[in-house]
mmCIF file of C-alpha atoms in Angstrom:
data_model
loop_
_atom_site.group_PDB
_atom_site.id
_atom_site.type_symbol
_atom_site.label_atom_id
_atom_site.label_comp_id
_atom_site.label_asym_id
_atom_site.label_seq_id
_atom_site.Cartn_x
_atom_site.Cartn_y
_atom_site.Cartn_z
ATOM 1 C CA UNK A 1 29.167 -3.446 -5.296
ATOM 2 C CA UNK A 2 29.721 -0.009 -6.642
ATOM 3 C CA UNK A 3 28.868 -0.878 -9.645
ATOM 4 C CA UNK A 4 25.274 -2.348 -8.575
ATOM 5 C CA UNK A 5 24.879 1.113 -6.512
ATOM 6 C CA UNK A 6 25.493 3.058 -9.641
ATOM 7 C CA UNK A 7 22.739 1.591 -11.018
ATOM 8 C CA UNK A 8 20.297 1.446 -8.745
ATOM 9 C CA UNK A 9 20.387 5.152 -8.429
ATOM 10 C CA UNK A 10 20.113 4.748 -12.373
ATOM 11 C CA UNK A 11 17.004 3.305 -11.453
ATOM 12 C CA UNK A 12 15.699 5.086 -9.305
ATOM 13 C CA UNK A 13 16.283 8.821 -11.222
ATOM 14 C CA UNK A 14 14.326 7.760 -14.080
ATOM 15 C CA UNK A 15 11.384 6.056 -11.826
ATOM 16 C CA UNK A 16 12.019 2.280 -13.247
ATOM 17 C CA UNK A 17 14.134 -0.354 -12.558
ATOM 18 C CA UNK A 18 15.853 -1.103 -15.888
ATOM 19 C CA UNK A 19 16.624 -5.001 -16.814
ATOM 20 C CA UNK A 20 20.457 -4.342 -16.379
ATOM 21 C CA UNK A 21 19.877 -3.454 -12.447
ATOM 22 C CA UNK A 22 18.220 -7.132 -12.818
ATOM 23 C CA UNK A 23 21.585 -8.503 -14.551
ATOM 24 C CA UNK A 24 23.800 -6.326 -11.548
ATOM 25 C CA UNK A 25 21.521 -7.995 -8.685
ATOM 26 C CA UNK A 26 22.251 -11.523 -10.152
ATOM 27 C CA UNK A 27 26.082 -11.179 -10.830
ATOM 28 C CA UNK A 28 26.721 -9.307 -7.241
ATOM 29 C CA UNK A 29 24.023 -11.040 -4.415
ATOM 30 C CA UNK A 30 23.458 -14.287 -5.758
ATOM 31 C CA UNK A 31 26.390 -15.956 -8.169
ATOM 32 C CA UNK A 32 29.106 -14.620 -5.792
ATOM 33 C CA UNK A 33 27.324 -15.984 -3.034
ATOM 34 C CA UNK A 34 27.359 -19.647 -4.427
ATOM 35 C CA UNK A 35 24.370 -20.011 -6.993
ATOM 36 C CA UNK A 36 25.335 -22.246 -9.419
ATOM 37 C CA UNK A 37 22.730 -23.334 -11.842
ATOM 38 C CA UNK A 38 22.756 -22.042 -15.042
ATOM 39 C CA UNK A 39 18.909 -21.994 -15.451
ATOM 40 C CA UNK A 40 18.447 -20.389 -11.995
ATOM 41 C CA UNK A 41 21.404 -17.500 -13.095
ATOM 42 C CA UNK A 42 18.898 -17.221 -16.042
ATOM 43 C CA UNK A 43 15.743 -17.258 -14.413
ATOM 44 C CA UNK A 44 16.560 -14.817 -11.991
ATOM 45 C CA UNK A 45 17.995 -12.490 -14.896
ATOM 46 C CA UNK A 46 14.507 -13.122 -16.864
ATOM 47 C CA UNK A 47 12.140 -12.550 -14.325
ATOM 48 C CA UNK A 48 11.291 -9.293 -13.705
ATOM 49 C CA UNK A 49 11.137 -8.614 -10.706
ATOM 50 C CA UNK A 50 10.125 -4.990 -10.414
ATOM 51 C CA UNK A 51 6.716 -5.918 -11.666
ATOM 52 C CA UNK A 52 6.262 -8.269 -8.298
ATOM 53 C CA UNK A 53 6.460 -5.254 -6.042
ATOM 54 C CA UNK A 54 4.449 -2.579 -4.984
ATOM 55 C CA UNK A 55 5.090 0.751 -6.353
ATOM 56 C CA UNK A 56 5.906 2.492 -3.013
ATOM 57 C CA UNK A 57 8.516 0.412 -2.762
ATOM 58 C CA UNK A 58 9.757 -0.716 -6.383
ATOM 59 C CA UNK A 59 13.247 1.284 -6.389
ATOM 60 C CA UNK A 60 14.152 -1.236 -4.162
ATOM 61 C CA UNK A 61 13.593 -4.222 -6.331
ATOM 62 C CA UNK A 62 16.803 -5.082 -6.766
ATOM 63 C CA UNK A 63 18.906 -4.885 -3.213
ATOM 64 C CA UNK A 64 19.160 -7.943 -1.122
ATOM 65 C CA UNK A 65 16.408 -7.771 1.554
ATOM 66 C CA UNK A 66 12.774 -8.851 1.804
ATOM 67 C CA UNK A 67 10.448 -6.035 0.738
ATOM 68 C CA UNK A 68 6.577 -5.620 1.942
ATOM 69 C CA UNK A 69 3.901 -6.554 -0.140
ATOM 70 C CA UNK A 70 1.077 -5.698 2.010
ATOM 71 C CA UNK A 71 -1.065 -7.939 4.280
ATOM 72 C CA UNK A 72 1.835 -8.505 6.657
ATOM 73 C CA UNK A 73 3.493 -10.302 4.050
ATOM 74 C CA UNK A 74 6.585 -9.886 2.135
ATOM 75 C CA UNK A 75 8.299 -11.206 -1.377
ATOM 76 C CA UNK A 76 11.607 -12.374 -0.322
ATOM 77 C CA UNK A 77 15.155 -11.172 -0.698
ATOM 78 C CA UNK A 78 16.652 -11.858 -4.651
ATOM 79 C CA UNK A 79 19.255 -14.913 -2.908
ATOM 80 C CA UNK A 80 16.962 -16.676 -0.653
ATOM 81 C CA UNK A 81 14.577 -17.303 -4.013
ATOM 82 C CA UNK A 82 17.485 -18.409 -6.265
ATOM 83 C CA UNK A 83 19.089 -20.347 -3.334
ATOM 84 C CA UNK A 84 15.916 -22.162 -2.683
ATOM 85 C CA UNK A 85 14.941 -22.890 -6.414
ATOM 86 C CA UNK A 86 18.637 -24.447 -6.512
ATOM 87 C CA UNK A 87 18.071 -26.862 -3.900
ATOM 88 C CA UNK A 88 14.847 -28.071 -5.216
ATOM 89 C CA UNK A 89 16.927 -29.472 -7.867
ATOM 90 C CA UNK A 90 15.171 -27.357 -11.179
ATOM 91 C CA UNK A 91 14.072 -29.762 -13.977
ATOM 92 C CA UNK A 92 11.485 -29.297 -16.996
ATOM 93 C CA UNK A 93 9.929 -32.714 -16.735
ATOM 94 C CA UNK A 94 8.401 -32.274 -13.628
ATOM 95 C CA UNK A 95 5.755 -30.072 -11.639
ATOM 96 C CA UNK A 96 6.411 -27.975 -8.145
ATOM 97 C CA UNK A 97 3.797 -27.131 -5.349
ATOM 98 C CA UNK A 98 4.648 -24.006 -3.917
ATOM 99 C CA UNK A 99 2.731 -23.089 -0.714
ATOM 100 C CA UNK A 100 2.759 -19.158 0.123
ATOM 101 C CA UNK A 101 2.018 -17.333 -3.425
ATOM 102 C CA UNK A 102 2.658 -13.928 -2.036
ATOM 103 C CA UNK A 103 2.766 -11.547 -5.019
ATOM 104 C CA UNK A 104 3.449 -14.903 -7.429
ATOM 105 C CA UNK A 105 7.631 -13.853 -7.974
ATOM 106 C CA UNK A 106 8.676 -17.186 -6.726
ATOM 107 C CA UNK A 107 6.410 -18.914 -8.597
ATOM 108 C CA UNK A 108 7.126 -17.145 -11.750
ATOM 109 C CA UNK A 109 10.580 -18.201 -11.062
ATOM 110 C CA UNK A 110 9.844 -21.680 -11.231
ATOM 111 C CA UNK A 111 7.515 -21.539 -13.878
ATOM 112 C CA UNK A 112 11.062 -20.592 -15.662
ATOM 113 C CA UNK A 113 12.895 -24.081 -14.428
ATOM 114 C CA UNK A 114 9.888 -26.502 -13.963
ATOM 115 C CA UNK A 115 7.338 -27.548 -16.163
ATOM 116 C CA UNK A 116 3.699 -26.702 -14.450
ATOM 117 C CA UNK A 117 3.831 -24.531 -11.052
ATOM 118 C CA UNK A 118 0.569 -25.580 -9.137
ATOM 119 C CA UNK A 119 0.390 -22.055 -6.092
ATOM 120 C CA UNK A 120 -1.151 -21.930 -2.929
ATOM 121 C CA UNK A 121 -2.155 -18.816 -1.185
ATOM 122 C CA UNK A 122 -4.178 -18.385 2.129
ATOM 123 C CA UNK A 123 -4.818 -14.737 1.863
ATOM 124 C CA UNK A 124 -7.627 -14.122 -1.091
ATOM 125 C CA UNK A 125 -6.944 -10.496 -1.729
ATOM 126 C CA UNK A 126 -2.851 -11.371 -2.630
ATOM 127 C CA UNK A 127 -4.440 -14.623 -4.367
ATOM 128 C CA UNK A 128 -6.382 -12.518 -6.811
ATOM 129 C CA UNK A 129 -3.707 -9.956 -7.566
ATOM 130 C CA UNK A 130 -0.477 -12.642 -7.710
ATOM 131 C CA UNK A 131 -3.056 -14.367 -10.286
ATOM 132 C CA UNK A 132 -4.271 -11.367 -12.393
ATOM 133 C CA UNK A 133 -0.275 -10.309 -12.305
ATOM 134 C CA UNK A 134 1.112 -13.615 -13.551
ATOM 135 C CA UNK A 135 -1.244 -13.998 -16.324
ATOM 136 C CA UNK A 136 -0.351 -10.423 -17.520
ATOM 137 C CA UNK A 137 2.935 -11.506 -17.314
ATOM 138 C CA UNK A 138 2.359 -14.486 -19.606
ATOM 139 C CA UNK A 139 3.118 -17.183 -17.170
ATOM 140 C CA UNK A 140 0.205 -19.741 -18.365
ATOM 141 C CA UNK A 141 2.024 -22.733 -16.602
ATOM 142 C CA UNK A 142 1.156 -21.381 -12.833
ATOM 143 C CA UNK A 143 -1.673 -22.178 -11.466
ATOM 144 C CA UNK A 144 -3.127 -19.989 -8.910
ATOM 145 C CA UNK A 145 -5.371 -21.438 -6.172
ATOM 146 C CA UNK A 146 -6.730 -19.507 -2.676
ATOM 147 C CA UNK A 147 -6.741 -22.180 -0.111
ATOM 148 C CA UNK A 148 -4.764 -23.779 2.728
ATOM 149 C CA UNK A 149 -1.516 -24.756 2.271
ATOM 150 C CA UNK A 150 -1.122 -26.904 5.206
ATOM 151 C CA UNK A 151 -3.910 -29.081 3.382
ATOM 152 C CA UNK A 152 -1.626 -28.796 -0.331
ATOM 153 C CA UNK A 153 -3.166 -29.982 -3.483
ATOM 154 C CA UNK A 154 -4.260 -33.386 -2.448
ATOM 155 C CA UNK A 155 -6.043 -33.882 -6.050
ATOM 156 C CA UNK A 156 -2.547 -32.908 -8.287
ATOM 157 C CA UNK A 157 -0.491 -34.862 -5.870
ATOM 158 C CA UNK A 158 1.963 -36.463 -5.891
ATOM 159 C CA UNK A 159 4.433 -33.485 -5.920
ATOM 160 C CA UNK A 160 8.157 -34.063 -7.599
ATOM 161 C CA UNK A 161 9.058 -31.004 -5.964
ATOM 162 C CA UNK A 162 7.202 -29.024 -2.941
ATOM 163 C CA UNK A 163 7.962 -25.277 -1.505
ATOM 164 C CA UNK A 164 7.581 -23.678 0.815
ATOM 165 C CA UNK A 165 7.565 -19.515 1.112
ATOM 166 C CA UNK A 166 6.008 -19.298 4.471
ATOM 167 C CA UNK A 167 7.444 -20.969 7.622
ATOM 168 C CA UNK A 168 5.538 -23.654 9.696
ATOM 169 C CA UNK A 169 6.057 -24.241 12.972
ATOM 170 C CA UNK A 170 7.050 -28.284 11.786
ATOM 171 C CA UNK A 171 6.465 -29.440 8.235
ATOM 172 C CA UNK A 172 2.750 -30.671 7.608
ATOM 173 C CA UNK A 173 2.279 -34.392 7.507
ATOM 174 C CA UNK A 174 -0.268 -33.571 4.354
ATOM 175 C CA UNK A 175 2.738 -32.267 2.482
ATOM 176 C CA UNK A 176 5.427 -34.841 3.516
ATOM 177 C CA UNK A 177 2.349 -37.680 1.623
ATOM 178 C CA UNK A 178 1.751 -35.298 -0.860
ATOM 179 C CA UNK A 179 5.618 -35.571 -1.481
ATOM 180 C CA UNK A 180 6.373 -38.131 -4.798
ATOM 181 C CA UNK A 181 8.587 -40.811 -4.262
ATOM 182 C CA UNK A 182 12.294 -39.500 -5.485
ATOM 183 C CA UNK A 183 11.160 -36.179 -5.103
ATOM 184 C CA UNK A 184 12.473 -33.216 -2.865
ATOM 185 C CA UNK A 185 10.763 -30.632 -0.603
ATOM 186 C CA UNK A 186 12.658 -27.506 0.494
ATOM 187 C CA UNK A 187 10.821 -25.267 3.538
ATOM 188 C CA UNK A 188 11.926 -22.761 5.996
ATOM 189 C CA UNK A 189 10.633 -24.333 9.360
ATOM 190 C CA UNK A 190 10.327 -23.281 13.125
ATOM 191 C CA UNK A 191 8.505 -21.745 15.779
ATOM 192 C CA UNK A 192 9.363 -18.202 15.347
ATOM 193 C CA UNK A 193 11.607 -16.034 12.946
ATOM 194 C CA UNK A 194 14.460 -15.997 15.606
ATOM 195 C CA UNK A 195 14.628 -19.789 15.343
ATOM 196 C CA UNK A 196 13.686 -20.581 11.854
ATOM 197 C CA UNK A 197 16.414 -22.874 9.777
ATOM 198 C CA UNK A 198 15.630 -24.137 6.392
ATOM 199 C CA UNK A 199 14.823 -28.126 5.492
ATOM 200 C CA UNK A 200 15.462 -30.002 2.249
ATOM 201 C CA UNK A 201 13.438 -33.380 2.607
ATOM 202 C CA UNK A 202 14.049 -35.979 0.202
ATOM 203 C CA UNK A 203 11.680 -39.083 -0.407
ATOM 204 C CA UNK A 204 13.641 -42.199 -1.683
ATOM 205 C CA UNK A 205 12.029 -44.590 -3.917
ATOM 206 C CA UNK A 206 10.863 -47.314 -1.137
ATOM 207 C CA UNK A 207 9.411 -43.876 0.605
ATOM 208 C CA UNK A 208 11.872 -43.759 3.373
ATOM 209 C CA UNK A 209 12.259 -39.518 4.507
ATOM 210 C CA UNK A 210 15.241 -38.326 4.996
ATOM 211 C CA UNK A 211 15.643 -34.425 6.309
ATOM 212 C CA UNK A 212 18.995 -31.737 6.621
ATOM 213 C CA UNK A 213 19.034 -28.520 8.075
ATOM 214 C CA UNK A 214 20.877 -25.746 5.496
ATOM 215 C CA UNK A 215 20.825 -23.085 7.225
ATOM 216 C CA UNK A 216 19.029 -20.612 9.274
ATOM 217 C CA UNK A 217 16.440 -18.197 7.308
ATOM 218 C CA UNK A 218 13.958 -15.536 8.428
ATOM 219 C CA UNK A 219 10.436 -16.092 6.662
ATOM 220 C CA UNK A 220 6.629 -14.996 7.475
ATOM 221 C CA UNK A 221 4.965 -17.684 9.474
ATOM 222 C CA UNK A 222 2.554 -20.024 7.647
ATOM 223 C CA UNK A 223 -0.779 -19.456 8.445
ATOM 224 C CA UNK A 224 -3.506 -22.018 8.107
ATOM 225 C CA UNK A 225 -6.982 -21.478 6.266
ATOM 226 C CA UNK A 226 -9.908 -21.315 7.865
ATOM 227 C CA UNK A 227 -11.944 -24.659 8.398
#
């Protein structure tokens, strides 16, 4: 940990995160707490994640907690993305809904381990800037819509992999259909952040649902869009 400290104060004298603070936070908060996929490890070490912050706040890019990205939301901490990705089981030859956009660092992760990243975001203002940002950034394969995510993508459905960056009070029946058969949904869930655990949901190939708790997370709330 030292050694990521020594760094980040790197960082932060000469006003930029540097790529090897991105190398540090990978090694030290997320491989030696139990990330295991090579293409996650890479993905996480590729994106850059100082460029999905605001500036007020982009010293802190790199240390383990959620930081705010305005709007009352907030891009999540560097483990909880890689941890989630993970689970969703990454693979090239299929496409991911991701509901809760935020400043698009999630789904520029994905867009890394998945083949076409189709984004949902409630709040227009973070819609428009996650969108402008990723296509600076070169990500072509993430598409960026403003729109309710309790509703999903009903026309680009079905979904090989669904998730979710915002926390419902009970997983949306829209996005459980939406789900493909032999696919995989992962989703923080509950009625408040105090009580909030994180589902994997996995749809078999005669459709039967099968859920598992993996442990308790802290996320935004999901809010729906207006109707």
């Amino acid at each position: 940990m030292r050694l990521l400290g020594a760094l980040a104060l790197t960082g932060i004298a000469c006003g930029q995160p540097h790529p090897v603070d991105r190398k540090a936070m990978v090694r030290e908060q997320i491989e030696k707490r139990g990330v295991r996929d090579v293409e996650v490890l890479r993905a996480m070490r590729d994106v850059p994640r100082e460029d999905f912050v605001p500036e007020a706040v982009r010293e802190h890019a790199f240390k383990d907690h959620p930081l705010p990205i305005g709007r009352g939301q907030t891009i999540s901490q560097p483990y909880i993305v890689a941890h989630m990705t993970e689970l969703l089981g990454p693979s090239k030859d299929v496409d991911v809904l991701e509901i809760g956009t935020g400043s698009g660092y999630q789904a520029a992760v994905l867009a890394e381990v998945f083949r076409d990243v189709y984004t949902i975001e409630v709040i227009p203002d973070l819609a428009a800037s996650a969108k402008s940002r990723l296509a600076r950034l070169g990500y072509a394969k993430v598409h960026v819509r403003t729109g309710d995510g309790y509703s999903g993508w009903p026309e680009k459905a079905p979904f090989a992999r669904i998730i979710l960056t915002a926390a419902p009070p009970s997983i949306p029946d829209a996005l459980v259909a939406q789900l493909a058969r032999g696919g995989r949904m992962v989703a923080p869930v509950g009625e408040s952040p105090e009580d909030q655990y994180l589902l994997v949901i996995e749809k078999d190939a005669a459709g039967k649902v099968a859920r598992r708790r993996v442990g308790a997370v802290r996320f935004v709330p999901m809010v729906p869009g207006p109707h």
